[in-house]
C-alpha positions as a Python dict, from the first residue, in 0.01 Angstrom:
ca = {
    (1, 'M'): (0, 0, 0),
    (2, 'N'): (199, -191, 181),
    (3, 'D'): (252, -561, 93),
    (4, 'R'): (486, -724, 283),
    (5, 'V'): (345, -1013, 398),
    (6, 'Q'): (513, -1323, 274),
    (7, 'L'): (571, -1631, 484),
    (8, 'P'): (860, -1715, 645),
    (9, 'K'): (1107, -1797, 337),
    (10, 'S'): (1314, -2009, 628),
    (11, 'R'): (993, -2204, 747),
    (12, 'A'): (857, -2230, 376),
    (13, 'A'): (1170, -2404, 257),
    (14, 'T'): (1100, -2689, 478),
    (15, 'T'): (957, -2991, 344),
    (16, 'E'): (584, -2890, 473),
    (17, 'F'): (423, -2791, 92),
    (18, 'V'): (206, -2589, 74),
    (19, 'Q'): (28, -2520, -285),
    (20, 'P'): (125, -2129, -510),
    (21, 'A'): (-227, -2055, -552),
    (22, 'R'): (-299, -2087, -157),
    (23, 'R'): (50, -1921, -76),
    (24, 'V'): (-101, -1637, -273),
    (25, 'A'): (-364, -1624, -169),
    (26, 'Y'): (-269, -1619, 212),
    (27, 'E'): (-66, -1398, 142),
    (28, 'V'): (-254, -1134, -5),
    (29, 'I'): (-534, -1279, 285),
    (30, 'A'): (-284, -1162, 558),
    (31, 'A'): (-141, -872, 388),
    (32, 'V'): (-541, -669, 400),
    (33, 'R'): (-568, -759, 717),
    (34, 'E'): (-190, -681, 809),
    (35, 'S'): (-114, -349, 643),
    (36, 'D'): (-477, -232, 418),
    (37, 'A'): (-357, -362, 114),
    (38, 'Y'): (-633, -442, -199),
    (39, 'A'): (-659, -721, -268),
    (40, 'N'): (-708, -632, -603),
    (41, 'L'): (-430, -491, -667),
    (42, 'L'): (-215, -679, -481),
    (43, 'L'): (-283, -1018, -610),
    (44, 'P'): (-201, -896, -985),
    (45, 'T'): (154, -836, -842),
    (46, 'R'): (159, -1207, -602),
    (47, 'I'): (50, -1387, -929),
    (48, 'Q'): (297, -1242, -1172),
    (49, 'R'): (598, -1282, -939),
    (50, 'A'): (490, -1609, -861),
    (51, 'A'): (534, -1737, -1227),
    (52, 'L'): (150, -1868, -1179),
    (53, 'N'): (-30, -2042, -1483),
    (54, 'T'): (-394, -1963, -1570),
    (55, 'A'): (-557, -2255, -1362),
    (56, 'D'): (-353, -2146, -1066),
    (57, 'A'): (-418, -1855, -1129),
    (58, 'A'): (-767, -1871, -1134),
    (59, 'L'): (-756, -2081, -824),
    (60, 'A'): (-544, -1789, -620),
    (61, 'T'): (-807, -1527, -755),
    (62, 'E'): (-1150, -1754, -624),
    (63, 'L'): (-938, -1777, -280),
    (64, 'T'): (-874, -1500, -216),
    (65, 'Y'): (-1232, -1323, -303),
    (66, 'G'): (-1444, -1566, -184),
    (67, 'T'): (-1257, -1592, 106),
    (68, 'L'): (-1183, -1218, 185),
    (69, 'R'): (-1607, -1164, 37),
    (70, 'M'): (-1747, -1451, 311),
    (71, 'Q'): (-1535, -1395, 630),
    (72, 'G'): (-1817, -1234, 813),
    (73, 'F'): (-1946, -1529, 797),
    (74, 'Y'): (-1688, -1755, 837),
    (75, 'D'): (-1620, -1657, 1087),
    (76, 'R'): (-1995, -1753, 1230),
    (77, 'V'): (-1827, -2064, 1153),
    (78, 'I'): (-1548, -2070, 1319),
    (79, 'A'): (-1667, -1941, 1632),
    (80, 'L'): (-1872, -2219, 1640),
    (81, 'A'): (-1608, -2493, 1604),
    (82, 'A'): (-1339, -2336, 1770),
    (83, 'N'): (-1600, -2307, 2066),
    (84, 'R'): (-1425, -1925, 2086),
    (85, 'S'): (-1479, -1598, 1988),
    (86, 'V'): (-1307, -1478, 1706),
    (87, 'D'): (-1144, -1208, 1876),
    (88, 'A'): (-933, -1455, 2099),
    (89, 'I'): (-759, -1640, 1797),
    (90, 'D'): (-399, -1519, 1778),
    (91, 'P'): (-463, -1284, 1358),
    (92, 'A'): (-251, -1485, 1139),
    (93, 'I'): (-384, -1854, 1274),
    (94, 'L'): (-743, -1659, 1179),
    (95, 'D'): (-655, -1585, 828),
    (96, 'V'): (-489, -1940, 796),
    (97, 'L'): (-879, -2073, 916),
    (98, 'R'): (-1115, -1869, 750),
    (99, 'L'): (-886, -1969, 400),
    (100, 'G'): (-889, -2314, 539),
    (101, 'T'): (-1302, -2296, 578),
    (102, 'H'): (-1410, -2140, 241),
    (103, 'Q'): (-1203, -2439, 52),
    (104, 'L'): (-1377, -2706, 321),
    (105, 'L'): (-1749, -2534, 234),
    (106, 'A'): (-1723, -2321, -87),
    (107, 'T'): (-1497, -2529, -288),
    (108, 'R'): (-1422, -2872, -442),
    (109, 'V'): (-1086, -2915, -341),
    (110, 'A'): (-1042, -3182, -55),
    (111, 'T'): (-1093, -3218, 292),
    (112, 'H'): (-732, -3382, 312),
    (113, 'A'): (-603, -3129, 48),
    (114, 'A'): (-760, -2853, 267),
    (115, 'V'): (-687, -2922, 623),
    (116, 'N'): (-322, -3038, 559),
    (117, 'E'): (-208, -2758, 379),
    (118, 'S'): (-401, -2488, 592),
    (119, 'V'): (-230, -2700, 868),
    (120, 'S'): (118, -2637, 658),
    (121, 'I'): (72, -2237, 644),
    (122, 'A'): (-11, -2293, 1005),
    (123, 'K'): (371, -2428, 1092),
    (124, 'Q'): (486, -2125, 892),
    (125, 'V'): (312, -1876, 1019),
    (126, 'G'): (237, -1994, 1374),
    (127, 'S'): (309, -2172, 1715),
    (128, 'R'): (359, -2573, 1736),
    (129, 'S'): (3, -2491, 1954),
    (130, 'A'): (-163, -2316, 1673),
    (131, 'T'): (-59, -2594, 1463),
    (132, 'G'): (-270, -2899, 1653),
    (133, 'F'): (-559, -2620, 1685),
    (134, 'T'): (-585, -2551, 1270),
    (135, 'N'): (-580, -2895, 1235),
    (136, 'G'): (-835, -2986, 1528),
    (137, 'V'): (-1076, -2669, 1416),
    (138, 'L'): (-1050, -2758, 1035),
    (139, 'R'): (-1193, -3123, 1049),
    (140, 'T'): (-1461, -3018, 1315),
    (141, 'I'): (-1550, -2776, 1036),
    (142, 'S'): (-1487, -3115, 770),
    (143, 'R'): (-1725, -3366, 1007),
    (144, 'S'): (-2045, -3079, 848),
    (145, 'S'): (-2197, -2999, 565),
    (146, 'A'): (-2208, -2636, 435),
    (147, 'E'): (-2513, -2631, 470),
    (148, 'E'): (-2578, -2723, 810),
    (149, 'W'): (-2320, -2468, 890),
    (150, 'R'): (-2538, -2234, 746),
    (151, 'E'): (-2859, -2364, 1003),
    (152, 'R'): (-2566, -2377, 1319),
    (153, 'V'): (-2446, -2025, 1228),
    (154, 'L'): (-2843, -1859, 1130),
    (155, 'D'): (-2998, -1986, 1461),
    (156, 'G'): (-2751, -1779, 1642),
    (157, 'A'): (-2856, -1479, 1485),
    (158, 'A'): (-3039, -1235, 1652),
    (159, 'G'): (-3299, -969, 1440),
    (160, 'V'): (-3348, -987, 1062),
    (161, 'D'): (-3137, -822, 972),
    (162, 'D'): (-2845, -1035, 1166),
    (163, 'R'): (-2997, -1275, 1016),
    (164, 'L'): (-2953, -1144, 624),
    (165, 'A'): (-2567, -977, 762),
    (166, 'A'): (-2462, -1373, 881),
    (167, 'E'): (-2607, -1506, 560),
    (168, 'H'): (-2444, -1310, 281),
    (169, 'S'): (-2144, -1200, 510),
    (170, 'H'): (-2203, -846, 530),
    (171, 'P'): (-2149, -616, 865),
    (172, 'S'): (-2457, -555, 1035),
    (173, 'W'): (-2435, -190, 1020),
    (174, 'V'): (-2385, -204, 588),
    (175, 'V'): (-2749, -411, 591),
    (176, 'R'): (-2940, -107, 754),
    (177, 'A'): (-2790, 115, 540),
    (178, 'F'): (-2855, -49, 257),
    (179, 'R'): (-3194, -171, 316),
    (180, 'Q'): (-3265, 215, 354),
    (181, 'A'): (-3149, 320, 35),
    (182, 'L'): (-3339, 98, -138),
    (183, 'K'): (-3656, 224, 96),
    (184, 'A'): (-3574, 517, -51),
    (185, 'E'): (-3698, 394, -344),
    (186, 'G'): (-3985, 242, -231),
    (187, 'R'): (-3817, -124, -344),
    (188, 'E'): (-3683, -296, -17),
    (189, 'D'): (-3809, -589, -62),
    (190, 'E'): (-3483, -636, -304),
    (191, 'I'): (-3276, -610, 61),
    (192, 'E'): (-3210, -984, -25),
    (193, 'D'): (-3093, -971, -392),
    (194, 'L'): (-2835, -739, -332),
    (195, 'L'): (-2729, -899, -76),
    (196, 'A'): (-2661, -1243, -250),
    (197, 'A'): (-2539, -972, -617),
    (198, 'N'): (-2294, -823, -370),
    (199, 'N'): (-2107, -1204, -356),
    (200, 'V'): (-2102, -1255, -763),
    (201, 'P'): (-1814, -1107, -923),
    (202, 'A'): (-1793, -871, -1096),
    (203, 'K'): (-1800, -888, -1479),
    (204, 'V'): (-1565, -794, -1723),
    (205, 'N'): (-1673, -428, -1789),
    (206, 'M'): (-1477, -221, -2079),
    (207, 'V'): (-1513, 99, -2202),
    (208, 'A'): (-1414, 222, -2592),
    (209, 'L'): (-1371, 586, -2593),
    (210, 'P'): (-1561, 769, -2847),
    (211, 'G'): (-1389, 893, -3110),
    (212, 'I'): (-1066, 830, -2977),
    (213, 'A'): (-1099, 409, -3005),
    (214, 'T'): (-1093, 234, -3327),
    (215, 'A'): (-1310, -83, -3526),
    (216, 'D'): (-1034, -283, -3466),
    (217, 'D'): (-1010, -160, -3062),
    (218, 'E'): (-1336, -245, -3065),
    (219, 'S'): (-1373, -599, -3243),
    (220, 'L'): (-1099, -729, -2896),
    (221, 'L'): (-1382, -630, -2740),
    (222, 'G'): (-1712, -920, -2664),
    (223, 'T'): (-2059, -755, -2651),
    (224, 'K'): (-2194, -441, -2636),
    (225, 'D'): (-2359, -311, -2311),
    (226, 'A'): (-2684, -365, -2210),
    (227, 'Y'): (-2654, 11, -2103),
    (228, 'A'): (-2410, 219, -2133),
    (229, 'P'): (-2376, 279, -2510),
    (230, 'T'): (-1989, 280, -2462),
    (231, 'G'): (-1931, -10, -2292),
    (232, 'Y'): (-1880, -392, -2342),
    (233, 'V'): (-1819, -739, -2135),
    (234, 'L'): (-1527, -887, -2227),
    (235, 'A'): (-1617, -1203, -2368),
    (236, 'G'): (-1208, -1316, -2248),
    (237, 'G'): (-856, -1284, -2200),
    (238, 'D'): (-626, -1019, -2008),
    (239, 'P'): (-765, -707, -2022),
    (240, 'Y'): (-492, -538, -1946),
    (241, 'H'): (-272, -678, -2201),
    (242, 'L'): (-518, -539, -2439),
    (243, 'M'): (-520, -225, -2281),
    (244, 'T'): (-180, -186, -2303),
    (245, 'Q'): (-223, -286, -2698),
    (246, 'A'): (-453, -66, -2745),
    (247, 'K'): (-248, 172, -2593),
    (248, 'G'): (-578, 301, -2381),
    (249, 'R'): (-802, 313, -2640),
    (250, 'I'): (-1024, 81, -2485),
    (251, 'R'): (-989, 29, -2109),
    (252, 'V'): (-1099, -107, -1801),
    (253, 'Q'): (-1492, 97, -1640),
    (254, 'D'): (-1779, -58, -1457),
    (255, 'E'): (-2065, 63, -1653),
    (256, 'G'): (-2208, 272, -1388),
    (257, 'S'): (-1914, 493, -1416),
    (258, 'Q'): (-1971, 529, -1780),
    (259, 'L'): (-2329, 603, -1733),
    (260, 'A'): (-2250, 844, -1440),
    (261, 'A'): (-1966, 1020, -1660),
    (262, 'L'): (-2194, 992, -1970),
    (263, 'A'): (-2473, 1116, -1797),
    (264, 'L'): (-2269, 1527, -1755),
    (265, 'S'): (-2206, 1469, -2136),
    (266, 'H'): (-2522, 1417, -2223),
    (267, 'A'): (-2707, 1648, -1992),
    (268, 'R'): (-2745, 1855, -2292),
    (269, 'P'): (-2701, 1971, -2599),
    (270, 'I'): (-2323, 2105, -2569),
    (271, 'E'): (-2176, 2374, -2742),
    (272, 'S'): (-1820, 2388, -2891),
    (273, 'G'): (-1612, 2570, -2626),
    (274, 'E'): (-1771, 2457, -2352),
    (275, 'R'): (-1494, 2472, -2027),
    (276, 'W'): (-1577, 2120, -1835),
    (277, 'L'): (-1379, 2007, -1553),
    (278, 'D'): (-1356, 1631, -1348),
    (279, 'L'): (-1307, 1761, -942),
    (280, 'C'): (-1134, 1481, -748),
    (281, 'A'): (-1049, 1269, -1093),
    (282, 'G'): (-799, 1011, -966),
    (283, 'P'): (-749, 743, -1053),
    (284, 'G'): (-843, 913, -1426),
    (285, 'G'): (-1075, 678, -1529),
    (286, 'K'): (-1397, 968, -1594),
    (287, 'A'): (-1141, 1196, -1659),
    (288, 'A'): (-1058, 988, -1989),
    (289, 'L'): (-1432, 941, -2101),
    (290, 'L'): (-1534, 1222, -2046),
    (291, 'A'): (-1255, 1442, -2208),
    (292, 'A'): (-1342, 1153, -2558),
    (293, 'E'): (-1677, 1347, -2528),
    (294, 'A'): (-1478, 1696, -2471),
    (295, 'R'): (-1344, 1663, -2786),
    (296, 'T'): (-1594, 1516, -3009),
    (297, 'H'): (-1763, 1791, -2947),
    (298, 'G'): (-1543, 2112, -2968),
    (299, 'A'): (-1485, 2138, -2603),
    (300, 'E'): (-1215, 2115, -2362),
    (301, 'L'): (-1200, 1953, -2018),
    (302, 'V'): (-950, 1958, -1726),
    (303, 'A'): (-914, 1699, -1424),
    (304, 'N'): (-828, 1846, -1082),
    (305, 'E'): (-673, 1543, -845),
    (306, 'L'): (-561, 1645, -469),
    (307, 'V'): (-310, 1331, -448),
    (308, 'H'): (-65, 1375, -634),
    (309, 'S'): (67, 962, -661),
    (310, 'R'): (-337, 950, -802),
    (311, 'A'): (-321, 1301, -1041),
    (312, 'T'): (-10, 1028, -1220),
    (313, 'L'): (-247, 791, -1248),
    (314, 'V'): (-518, 1015, -1425),
    (315, 'R'): (-189, 1141, -1643),
    (316, 'N'): (-153, 812, -1718),
    (317, 'A'): (-574, 763, -1757),
    (318, 'L'): (-557, 1046, -1998),
    (319, 'A'): (-233, 951, -2273),
    (320, 'A'): (-473, 775, -2508),
    (321, 'I'): (-627, 1177, -2538),
    (322, 'P'): (-442, 1278, -2859),
    (323, 'E'): (-434, 1691, -2776),
    (324, 'N'): (-333, 1753, -2408),
    (325, 'V'): (-521, 1841, -2149),
    (326, 'E'): (-479, 1963, -1797),
    (327, 'V'): (-435, 1807, -1479),
    (328, 'W'): (-421, 2043, -1171),
    (329, 'E'): (-306, 1950, -868),
    (330, 'L'): (-514, 2117, -622),
    (331, 'D'): (-775, 2106, -298),
    (332, 'G'): (-1129, 2012, -438),
    (333, 'T'): (-1330, 2219, -189),
    (334, 'R'): (-1063, 2586, -264),
    (335, 'I'): (-1234, 2582, -625),
    (336, 'A'): (-1480, 2790, -561),
    (337, 'E'): (-1248, 3023, -483),
    (338, 'L'): (-941, 2999, -700),
    (339, 'H'): (-1177, 2964, -979),
    (340, 'P'): (-1545, 3137, -992),
    (341, 'G'): (-1826, 3055, -1185),
    (342, 'E'): (-1556, 2992, -1438),
    (343, 'F'): (-1727, 2563, -1597),
    (344, 'D'): (-1958, 2520, -1834),
    (345, 'R'): (-2035, 2130, -1661),
    (346, 'I'): (-1863, 1945, -1353),
    (347, 'L'): (-1792, 1602, -1270),
    (348, 'L'): (-1811, 1544, -862),
    (349, 'D'): (-1726, 1202, -849),
    (350, 'A'): (-1665, 1260, -462),
    (351, 'P'): (-1463, 1012, -171),
    (352, 'C'): (-1703, 795, -108),
    (353, 'T'): (-1738, 522, 108),
    (354, 'G'): (-1676, 270, -172),
    (355, 'L'): (-2010, 46, -63),
    (356, 'G'): (-2140, 23, -425),
    (357, 'A'): (-1835, -185, -565),
    (358, 'L'): (-1848, -458, -252),
    (359, 'R'): (-1804, -719, -621),
    (360, 'R'): (-1503, -571, -697),
    (361, 'R'): (-1346, -428, -332),
    (362, 'P'): (-1465, -736, -108),
    (363, 'E'): (-1216, -637, 124),
    (364, 'A'): (-1397, -254, 175),
    (365, 'R'): (-1745, -397, 354),
    (366, 'W'): (-1505, -511, 642),
    (367, 'R'): (-1236, -209, 643),
    (368, 'K'): (-1554, 84, 657),
    (369, 'Q'): (-1676, 126, 936),
    (370, 'P'): (-2015, 375, 1022),
    (371, 'K'): (-1821, 665, 1177),
    (372, 'D'): (-1710, 673, 812),
    (373, 'V'): (-1960, 808, 651),
    (374, 'A'): (-2019, 1070, 916),
    (375, 'E'): (-1659, 1192, 830),
    (376, 'L'): (-1651, 1149, 445),
    (377, 'A'): (-2018, 1409, 478),
    (378, 'G'): (-1817, 1672, 557),
    (379, 'L'): (-1563, 1645, 306),
    (380, 'Q'): (-1910, 1611, 40),
    (381, 'S'): (-2004, 1847, 174),
    (382, 'G'): (-1773, 2119, 88),
    (383, 'L'): (-1706, 1940, -255),
    (384, 'I'): (-2024, 2032, -327),
    (385, 'D'): (-2095, 2418, -225),
    (386, 'A'): (-1734, 2466, -411),
    (387, 'A'): (-1794, 2251, -705),
    (388, 'L'): (-2190, 2494, -716),
    (389, 'G'): (-1966, 2809, -741),
    (390, 'A'): (-1743, 2708, -983),
    (391, 'L'): (-2077, 2634, -1176),
    (392, 'K'): (-2100, 2946, -1483),
    (393, 'P'): (-2517, 3020, -1437),
    (394, 'G'): (-2629, 2781, -1591),
    (395, 'G'): (-2442, 2526, -1535),
    (396, 'V'): (-2522, 2144, -1460),
    (397, 'L'): (-2308, 2022, -1232),
    (398, 'A'): (-2301, 1567, -1128),
    (399, 'Y'): (-2347, 1469, -869),
    (400, 'V'): (-2155, 1123, -824),
    (401, 'T'): (-2101, 875, -585),
    (402, 'C'): (-1969, 496, -579),
    (403, 'S'): (-2229, 442, -250),
    (404, 'P'): (-2559, 372, -147),
    (405, 'H'): (-2544, 542, 128),
    (406, 'T'): (-2808, 771, 191),
    (407, 'A'): (-2679, 940, 412),
    (408, 'E'): (-2367, 1012, 125),
    (409, 'T'): (-2618, 1062, -143),
    (410, 'R'): (-2965, 1197, -139),
    (411, 'G'): (-2859, 1349, 238),
    (412, 'I'): (-2585, 1577, 39),
    (413, 'V'): (-2803, 1674, -199),
    (414, 'A'): (-3096, 1761, 3),
    (415, 'T'): (-2798, 1992, 193),
    (416, 'A'): (-2643, 2142, -107),
    (417, 'L'): (-3061, 2239, -197),
    (418, 'K'): (-3173, 2362, 124),
    (419, 'K'): (-2859, 2559, 87),
    (420, 'W'): (-2862, 2716, -230),
    (421, 'A'): (-3217, 2744, -250),
    (422, 'G'): (-3309, 3002, -585),
    (423, 'T'): (-3003, 2942, -660),
    (424, 'V'): (-2954, 2620, -768),
    (425, 'N'): (-3221, 2312, -929),
    (426, 'A'): (-3202, 1912, -980),
    (427, 'L'): (-3224, 1798, -1294),
    (428, 'D'): (-3456, 1482, -1496),
    (429, 'T'): (-3135, 1270, -1422),
    (430, 'A'): (-3376, 920, -1452),
    (431, 'A'): (-3548, 1060, -1785),
    (432, 'V'): (-3103, 1158, -1890),
    (433, 'V'): (-2971, 851, -1844),
    (434, 'Q'): (-3266, 686, -1930),
    (435, 'S'): (-3233, 884, -2305),
    (436, 'L'): (-2855, 776, -2343),
    (437, 'S'): (-2946, 437, -2306),
    (438, 'N'): (-2940, 115, -2492),
    (439, 'S'): (-3220, -43, -2351),
    (440, 'E'): (-3437, 70, -2038),
    (441, 'L'): (-3337, 59, -1752),
    (442, 'D'): (-3530, -44, -1422),
    (443, 'L'): (-3489, 258, -1203),
    (444, 'A'): (-3681, 378, -905),
    (445, 'G'): (-3814, 696, -604),
    (446, 'D'): (-3784, 1058, -748),
    (447, 'P'): (-3613, 1137, -1070),
    (448, 'S'): (-3372, 1436, -1022),
    (449, 'S'): (-3128, 1144, -881),
    (450, 'V'): (-3064, 817, -1005),
    (451, 'Q'): (-2944, 537, -811),
    (452, 'L'): (-2727, 209, -945),
    (453, 'W'): (-2779, -114, -834),
    (454, 'P'): (-2575, -515, -892),
    (455, 'H'): (-2856, -682, -858),
    (456, 'R'): (-3132, -517, -1077),
    (457, 'H'): (-2841, -320, -1366),
    (458, 'G'): (-2558, -559, -1296),
    (459, 'T'): (-2375, -254, -1206),
    (460, 'D'): (-2178, -120, -920),
    (461, 'A'): (-2418, 77, -773),
    (462, 'M'): (-2371, 393, -841),
    (463, 'F'): (-2526, 722, -728),
    (464, 'I'): (-2587, 949, -983),
    (465, 'T'): (-2773, 1365, -930),
    (466, 'L'): (-2807, 1660, -1191),
    (467, 'L'): (-2794, 1993, -1072),
    (468, 'E'): (-2820, 2300, -1281),
    (469, 'R'): (-2714, 2664, -1112),
    (470, 'L'): (-3016, 2858, -1265),
    (471, 'P'): (-2893, 3196, -1511),
    (472, 'D'): (-2833, 3519, -1265),
}
């Protein structure tokens, strides 16, 4: 990640004032565009560097995430107000306009503050003519209400999915992919609820590592999760401070991720001495939970992560486990060749588009393209074949993605089952997940897979399938 985008110092020192929260928001938005920065990683660093107080940090967070989420809708508004395609606007100025439009249409920021400070930023990052252009476009937008702009944007939409894409600020191809995934469950009519849920900030969810977190640790957390027996919804405070205070025994982790890891450990009773593998372990959240589960039941976990920097994150995540957990840095597609038939349980949290976590990574919807799905499918198929080959006869594999796209989920599993016909069976994944849940989950479709959803379960859109390698 490159976080080099900053307003020019010499020009930033002029009399033009930009409130620190807006400056931080602009810098992060620009870095996301220019250098593929991740907002959820860069924003906390920039907030700390700018020494923002709690209120300004909250404003910077809202401005950054709100602008990135609604970028598609705002671009349509800007194109109408500027009477030109956004492709014809200087990218740095377009970032200014997006941030200004968000303040005008979705916040209580005073119009004069939104416009004037946007113009100040434009002076620092653009030309003299760009300053006048920014002022003109934002003043045009400010003369109509948010509802009036919504109606104008929707009037220009071409078809049902483009209208949904415009209103809920998703690329049209993502809308079609989500519709297809819901259709596979017979729930196509939930598409608008899903798109709306993706634009609602996610709750801060924590996990208490079983057998390792203390009662004092858990007292720092909020209410128990609706479904994950290891999870909590944080009532308030800085989650990263709590993680440090508890030395990693409690961690930030989405409830859906916890259910995905626990589906593997709960797939059948655990026998002491079992050997488990987390095949694509980075950044290590699920590995930490599985290591705690394994330790409690006398099993052993090995974590594998190909990328060295991510393997370092895995080692850090596993530091809370009292016993040493081995971390390999192997090519996962070669695991069957290197360790054939060696493991009783394997988690394959496959590299994917991440379209199931748009609440947490709002820029992902604009960064991913349909070709990414096709490219990832080859890797996902290679990894699932390798994982099945590394299973002992009778062993269990959990295939997991943080994407509901059927080409990354049901399609990969169906291909694997066809290739491994007669040697691999799909288990009743829905029954396993229901059995470990605090309360009944509203699941749909084929019970051999579980698809979690933000709008239905309040989790990331995790996909889980349990596969069993039949005994010889």
